[in-house]
XYZ file of C-alpha atoms in Angstrom:
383
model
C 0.000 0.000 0.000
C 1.343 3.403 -1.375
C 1.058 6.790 0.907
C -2.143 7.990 1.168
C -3.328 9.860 -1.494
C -6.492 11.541 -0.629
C -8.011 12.006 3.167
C -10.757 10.487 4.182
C -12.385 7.339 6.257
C -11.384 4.520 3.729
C -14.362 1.741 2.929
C -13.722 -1.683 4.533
C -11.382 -4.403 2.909
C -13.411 -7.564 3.842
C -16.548 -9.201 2.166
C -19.414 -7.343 3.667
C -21.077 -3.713 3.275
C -21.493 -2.292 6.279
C -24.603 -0.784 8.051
C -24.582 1.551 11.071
C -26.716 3.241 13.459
C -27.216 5.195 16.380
C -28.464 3.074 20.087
C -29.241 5.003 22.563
C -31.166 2.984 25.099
C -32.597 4.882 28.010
C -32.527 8.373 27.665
C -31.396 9.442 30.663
C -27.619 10.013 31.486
C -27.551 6.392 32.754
C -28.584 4.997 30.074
C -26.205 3.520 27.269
C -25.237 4.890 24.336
C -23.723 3.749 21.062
C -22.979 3.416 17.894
C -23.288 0.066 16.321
C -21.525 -0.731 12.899
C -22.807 -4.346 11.281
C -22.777 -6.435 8.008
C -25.240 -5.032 5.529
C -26.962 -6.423 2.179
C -28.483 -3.039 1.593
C -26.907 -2.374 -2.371
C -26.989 1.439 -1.965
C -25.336 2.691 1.005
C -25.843 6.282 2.424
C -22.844 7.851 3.782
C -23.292 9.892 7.479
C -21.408 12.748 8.763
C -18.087 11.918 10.791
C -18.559 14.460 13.663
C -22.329 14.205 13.917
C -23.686 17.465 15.493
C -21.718 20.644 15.474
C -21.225 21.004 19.498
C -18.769 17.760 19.002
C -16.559 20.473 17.596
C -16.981 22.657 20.830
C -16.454 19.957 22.939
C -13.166 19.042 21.125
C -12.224 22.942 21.534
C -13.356 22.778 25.417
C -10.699 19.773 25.639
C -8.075 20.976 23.876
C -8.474 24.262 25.935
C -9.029 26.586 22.965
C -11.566 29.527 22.192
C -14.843 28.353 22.084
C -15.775 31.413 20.168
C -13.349 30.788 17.204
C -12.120 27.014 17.135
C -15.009 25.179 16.692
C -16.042 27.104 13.263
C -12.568 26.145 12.383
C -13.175 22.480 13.329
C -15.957 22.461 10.964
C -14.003 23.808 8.565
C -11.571 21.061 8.835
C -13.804 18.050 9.282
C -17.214 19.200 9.071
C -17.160 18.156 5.482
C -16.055 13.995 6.011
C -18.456 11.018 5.904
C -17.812 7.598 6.783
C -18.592 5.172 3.583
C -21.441 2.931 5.825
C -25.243 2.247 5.288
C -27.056 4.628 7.594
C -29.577 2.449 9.459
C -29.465 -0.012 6.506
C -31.230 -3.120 6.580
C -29.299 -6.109 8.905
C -27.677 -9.011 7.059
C -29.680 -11.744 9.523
C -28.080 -14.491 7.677
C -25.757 -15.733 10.513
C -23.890 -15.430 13.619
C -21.626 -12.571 14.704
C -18.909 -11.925 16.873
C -18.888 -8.752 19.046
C -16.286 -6.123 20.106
C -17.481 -3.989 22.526
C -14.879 -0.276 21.316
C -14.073 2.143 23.838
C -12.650 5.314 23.130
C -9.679 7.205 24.821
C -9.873 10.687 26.929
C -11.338 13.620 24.952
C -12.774 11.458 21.971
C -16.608 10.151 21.326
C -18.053 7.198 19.575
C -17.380 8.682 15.923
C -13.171 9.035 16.129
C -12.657 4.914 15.176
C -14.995 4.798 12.364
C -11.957 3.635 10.089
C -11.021 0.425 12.742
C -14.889 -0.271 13.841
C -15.801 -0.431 10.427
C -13.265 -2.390 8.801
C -14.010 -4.984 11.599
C -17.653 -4.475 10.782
C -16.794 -5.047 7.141
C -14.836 -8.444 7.775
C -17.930 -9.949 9.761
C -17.819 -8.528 13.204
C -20.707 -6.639 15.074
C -18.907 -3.652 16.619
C -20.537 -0.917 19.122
C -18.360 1.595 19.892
C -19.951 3.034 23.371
C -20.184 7.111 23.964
C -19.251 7.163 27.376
C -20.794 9.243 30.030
C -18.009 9.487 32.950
C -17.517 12.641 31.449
C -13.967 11.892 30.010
C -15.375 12.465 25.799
C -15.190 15.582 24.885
C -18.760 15.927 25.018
C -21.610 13.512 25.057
C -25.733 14.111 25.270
C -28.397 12.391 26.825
C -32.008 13.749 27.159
C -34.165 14.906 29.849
C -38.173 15.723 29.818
C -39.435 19.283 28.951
C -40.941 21.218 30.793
C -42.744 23.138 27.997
C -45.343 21.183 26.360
C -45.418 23.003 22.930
C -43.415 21.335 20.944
C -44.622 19.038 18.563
C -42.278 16.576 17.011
C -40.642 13.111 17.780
C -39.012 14.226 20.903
C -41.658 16.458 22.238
C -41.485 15.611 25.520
C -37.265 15.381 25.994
C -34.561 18.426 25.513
C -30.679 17.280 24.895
C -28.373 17.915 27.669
C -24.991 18.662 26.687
C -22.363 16.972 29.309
C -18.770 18.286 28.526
C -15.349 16.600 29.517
C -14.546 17.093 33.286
C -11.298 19.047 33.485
C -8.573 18.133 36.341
C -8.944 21.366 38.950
C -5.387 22.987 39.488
C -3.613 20.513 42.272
C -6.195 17.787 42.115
C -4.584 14.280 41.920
C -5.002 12.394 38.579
C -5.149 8.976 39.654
C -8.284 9.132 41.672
C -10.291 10.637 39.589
C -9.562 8.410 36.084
C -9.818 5.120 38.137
C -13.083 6.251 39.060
C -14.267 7.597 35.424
C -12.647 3.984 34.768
C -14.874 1.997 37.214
C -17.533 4.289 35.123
C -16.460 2.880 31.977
C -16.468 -0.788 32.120
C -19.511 -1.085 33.755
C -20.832 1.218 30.613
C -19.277 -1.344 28.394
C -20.586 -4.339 29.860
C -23.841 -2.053 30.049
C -24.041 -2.211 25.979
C -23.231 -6.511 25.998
C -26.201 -6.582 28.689
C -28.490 -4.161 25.587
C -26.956 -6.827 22.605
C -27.817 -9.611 25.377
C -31.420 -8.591 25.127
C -31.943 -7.512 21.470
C -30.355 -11.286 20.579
C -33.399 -12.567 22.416
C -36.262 -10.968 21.342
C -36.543 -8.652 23.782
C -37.436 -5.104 22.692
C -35.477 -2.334 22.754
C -36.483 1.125 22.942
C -34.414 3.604 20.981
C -34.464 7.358 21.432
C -33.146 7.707 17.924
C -34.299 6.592 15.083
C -32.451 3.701 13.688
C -32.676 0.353 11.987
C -35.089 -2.043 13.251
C -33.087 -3.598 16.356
C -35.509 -6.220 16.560
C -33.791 -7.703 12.962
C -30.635 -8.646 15.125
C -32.394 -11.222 16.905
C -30.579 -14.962 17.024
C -27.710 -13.402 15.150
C -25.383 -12.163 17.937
C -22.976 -14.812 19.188
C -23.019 -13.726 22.810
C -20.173 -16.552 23.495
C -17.315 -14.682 21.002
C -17.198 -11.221 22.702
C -13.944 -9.126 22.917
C -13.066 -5.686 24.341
C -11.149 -2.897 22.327
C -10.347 -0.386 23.164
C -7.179 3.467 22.558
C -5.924 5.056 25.032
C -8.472 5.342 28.397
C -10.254 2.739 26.212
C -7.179 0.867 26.025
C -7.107 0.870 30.146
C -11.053 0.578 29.767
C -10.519 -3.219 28.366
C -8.005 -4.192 30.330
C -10.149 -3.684 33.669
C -13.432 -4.697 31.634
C -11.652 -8.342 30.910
C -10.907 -8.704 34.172
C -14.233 -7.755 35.748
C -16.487 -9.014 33.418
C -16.431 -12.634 32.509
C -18.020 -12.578 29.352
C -15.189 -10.828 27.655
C -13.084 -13.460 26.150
C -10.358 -11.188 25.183
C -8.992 -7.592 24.884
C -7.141 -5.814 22.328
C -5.872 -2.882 23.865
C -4.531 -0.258 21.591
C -1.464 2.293 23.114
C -2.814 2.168 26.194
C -3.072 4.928 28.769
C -1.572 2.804 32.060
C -2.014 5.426 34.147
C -6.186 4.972 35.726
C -5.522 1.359 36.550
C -5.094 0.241 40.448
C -2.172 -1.647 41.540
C -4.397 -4.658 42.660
C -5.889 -5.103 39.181
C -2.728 -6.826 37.658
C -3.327 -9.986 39.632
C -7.135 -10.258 38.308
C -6.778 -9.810 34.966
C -6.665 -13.236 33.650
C -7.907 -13.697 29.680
C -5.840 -12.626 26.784
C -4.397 -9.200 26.186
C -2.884 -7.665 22.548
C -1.505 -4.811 23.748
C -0.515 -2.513 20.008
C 1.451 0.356 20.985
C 2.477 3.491 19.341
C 6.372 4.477 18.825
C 5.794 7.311 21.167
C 2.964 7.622 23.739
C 4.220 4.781 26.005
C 7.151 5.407 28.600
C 9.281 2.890 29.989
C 7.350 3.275 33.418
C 3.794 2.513 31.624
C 5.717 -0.852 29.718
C 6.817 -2.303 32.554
C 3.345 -2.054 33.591
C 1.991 -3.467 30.379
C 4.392 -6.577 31.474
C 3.215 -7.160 34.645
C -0.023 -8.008 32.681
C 1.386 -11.344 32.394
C 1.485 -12.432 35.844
C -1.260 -14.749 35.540
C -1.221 -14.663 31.823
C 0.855 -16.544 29.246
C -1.381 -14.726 26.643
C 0.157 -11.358 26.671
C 1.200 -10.291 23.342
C 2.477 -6.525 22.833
C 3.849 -4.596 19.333
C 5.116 -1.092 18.570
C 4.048 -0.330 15.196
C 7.479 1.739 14.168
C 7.037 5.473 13.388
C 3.393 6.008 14.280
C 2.065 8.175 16.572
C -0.659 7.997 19.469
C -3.143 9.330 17.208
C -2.339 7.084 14.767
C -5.358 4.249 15.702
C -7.698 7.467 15.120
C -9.430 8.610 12.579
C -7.570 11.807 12.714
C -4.059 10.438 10.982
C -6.435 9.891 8.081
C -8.327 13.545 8.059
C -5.367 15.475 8.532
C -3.213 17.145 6.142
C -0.021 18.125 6.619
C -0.412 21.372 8.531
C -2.867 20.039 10.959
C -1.047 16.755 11.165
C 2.477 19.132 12.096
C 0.182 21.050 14.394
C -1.387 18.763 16.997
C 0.412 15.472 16.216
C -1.382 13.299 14.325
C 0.659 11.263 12.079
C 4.070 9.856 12.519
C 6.303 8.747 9.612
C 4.367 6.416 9.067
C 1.731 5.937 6.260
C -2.026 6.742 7.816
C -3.859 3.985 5.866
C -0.374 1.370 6.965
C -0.467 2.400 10.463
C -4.256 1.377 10.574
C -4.327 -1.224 8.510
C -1.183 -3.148 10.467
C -3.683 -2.418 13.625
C -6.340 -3.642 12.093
C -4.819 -6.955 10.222
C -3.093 -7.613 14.231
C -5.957 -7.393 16.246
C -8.094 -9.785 13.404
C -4.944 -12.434 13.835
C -5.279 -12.278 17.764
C -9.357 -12.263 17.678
C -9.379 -14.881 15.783
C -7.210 -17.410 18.211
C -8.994 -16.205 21.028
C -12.346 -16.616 20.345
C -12.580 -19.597 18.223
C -13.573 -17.763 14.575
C -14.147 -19.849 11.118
C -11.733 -17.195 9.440
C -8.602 -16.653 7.561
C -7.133 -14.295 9.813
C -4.399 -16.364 10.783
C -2.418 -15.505 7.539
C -1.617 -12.154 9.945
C -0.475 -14.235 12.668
C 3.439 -12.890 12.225
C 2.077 -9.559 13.349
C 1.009 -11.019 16.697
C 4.349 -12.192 17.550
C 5.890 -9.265 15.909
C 6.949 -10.334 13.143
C 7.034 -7.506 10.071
C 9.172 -4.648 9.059
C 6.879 -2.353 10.391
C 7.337 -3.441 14.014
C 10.055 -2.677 16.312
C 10.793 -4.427 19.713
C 9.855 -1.563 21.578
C 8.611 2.101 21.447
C 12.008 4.515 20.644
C 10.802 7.656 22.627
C 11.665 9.920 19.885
């Protein structure tokens, strides 16, 4: 694969179209909320926006600490523009049974930043929902409350959005205690959305706030027995404590991990699998040694540096950012975008695959488990 010509989310490589749409189940702020990406037969697919309401963008300028008067109309300007090449709320391929991965995104993001991974696993048979999570660590999430006025007169007469934004650390406050807590948050968020799949694979019904494909269609075809966690950054931390506290996780793929909100007891629990992909330059040598200890229990610890990449690189952002924005808040390394992903990608298929028993050919990537390929270096060079 060449450098990347043009920017945008790239269409999945594997057999299937893919279909997404918007869960949000409850519509309170504990409730659960995500995005789901899932084979499709639909023939024409209808693109949807990348950042899907505009106060995303002031959320993003809120966490980056920048003018919310100016950035966010510069945002737009940037991205406002990209779509990601699904089905919105096309029709379900109910044909047969598919294995989950419950995505959780890292500290200032939302459930729209890994369309490019969640939807090439989507594309190579895998149900993905990508949660939106609510400990206030996205950059800005939404659930609804009732209205008091009782003039309106459309779908959501009764309910108003509340806008939650990303809780900032006060000057002198510890770190620690408040990420293991927005942690704790997390997984139980994440095993929230396998508890929603749980019931929609049953019969029961759902009820969506938004509009979206008819959830019912997913009955029977969710194989509740192949679930794995995934997970960048907090996410990456997210999966790790998820597969240890929640037994129906199988597996986690943890991608350049944040090591920093986990507890010093949790290294004994965590038992399953871990595929730990790491960036060339986010991880330190206190927060590897960490990623070792992983193993104490666990002879199924695999981790990679993908050489020359950056943390941003498992985002969406390495592939919707040109060179000046790229330069400006470090999104790309030296490596190609679409390599970077697709070496993620291709890895985390090759470890899935082992780990939860699939009927697929992803094996033929099993030399990038073990680290195997000229893209990979032994560990992450600090530079």
């Amino acid at each position: 694969m060449g450098s990347s010509q043009s920017l945008g989310v790239p269409s999945g490589t594997g057999p299937f179209k893919v279909g997404c749409t918007d869960v949000m189940a409850d519509h309170t702020r504990q409730g659960s909320f995500f995005r789901l990406y899932y084979p499709t037969e639909a023939e024409q697919l209808k693109p949807v926006s990348w950042i899907p309401q505009y106060q995303y963008f002031v959320g993003l300028a809120d966490y980056l600490d920048k003018s919310k008067m100016w950035f966010p109309p510069l945002l737009s300007l940037a991205f406002g523009h990209y779509s990601v090449p699904v089905g919105w709320n096309a029709s379900f391929r109910a044909v047969e049974k598919y294995p989950v991965i419950i995505f959780s995104h890292g500290l200032g993001a939302f459930r729209t930043v890994y369309s490019s991974i969640c939807l090439e696993m989507a594309s190579q048979g895998f149900l993905v929902a990508a949660v939106e999570h609510r400990d206030e660590s996205a950059a800005c999430t939404y659930y609804f409350k009732p209205q008091m006025e009782e003039h309106s007169a459309d779908a959501h007469s009764d309910l108003e959005e509340v806008w939650l934004p990303v809780r900032k650390l006060n000057a002198g406050e510890e770190e620690f205690p408040l990420r293991n807590n927005q942690l704790s948050q997390r997984v139980e968020e994440c095993g929230r959305v396998l508890n929603i799949l749980s019931e929609i694979n049953s019969g029961t019904s759902i009820k969506n706030t938004l509009e979206s494909l008819h959830l019912s269609d997913l009955k029977g075809c969710i194989d509740l027995q192949k679930v794995a966690v995934m997970g960048h950054s907090f996410g990456g931390s997210t999966s790790i404590l998820a597969l240890a506290k929640d037994k129906r996780f199988r597996c986690a793929v943890a991608l350049d991990t944040w090591m920093l909100p986990l507890a010093e007891d949790i290294y004994s629990e965590v038992i399953g699998p871990i595929f730990c992909i790491n960036s060339d330059k986010f991880q330190t040598k206190e927060s590897l040694a960490k990623q070792e200890r992983l193993k104490s229990k666990n002879n199924d610890l695999k981790i990679i540096t993908i050489a020359d990449s950056v943390h941003q690189s498992q985002t969406d952002f390495t592939l919707l950012t040109g060179d000046l924005l790229s330069r400006a808040f470090e999104t790309r390394g030296r490596i190609d975008p679409l390599k970077g992903l697709e070496i993620t990608n291709r890895a985390a298929m090759a470890f899935l695959q082992r780990h939860l028993d699939l009927q697929k050919d992803f094996d033929k990537w099993n030399a990038l488990v073990e680290g195997n390929d000229t893209h990979l270096v032994s560990e992450p060079r600090h530079s």
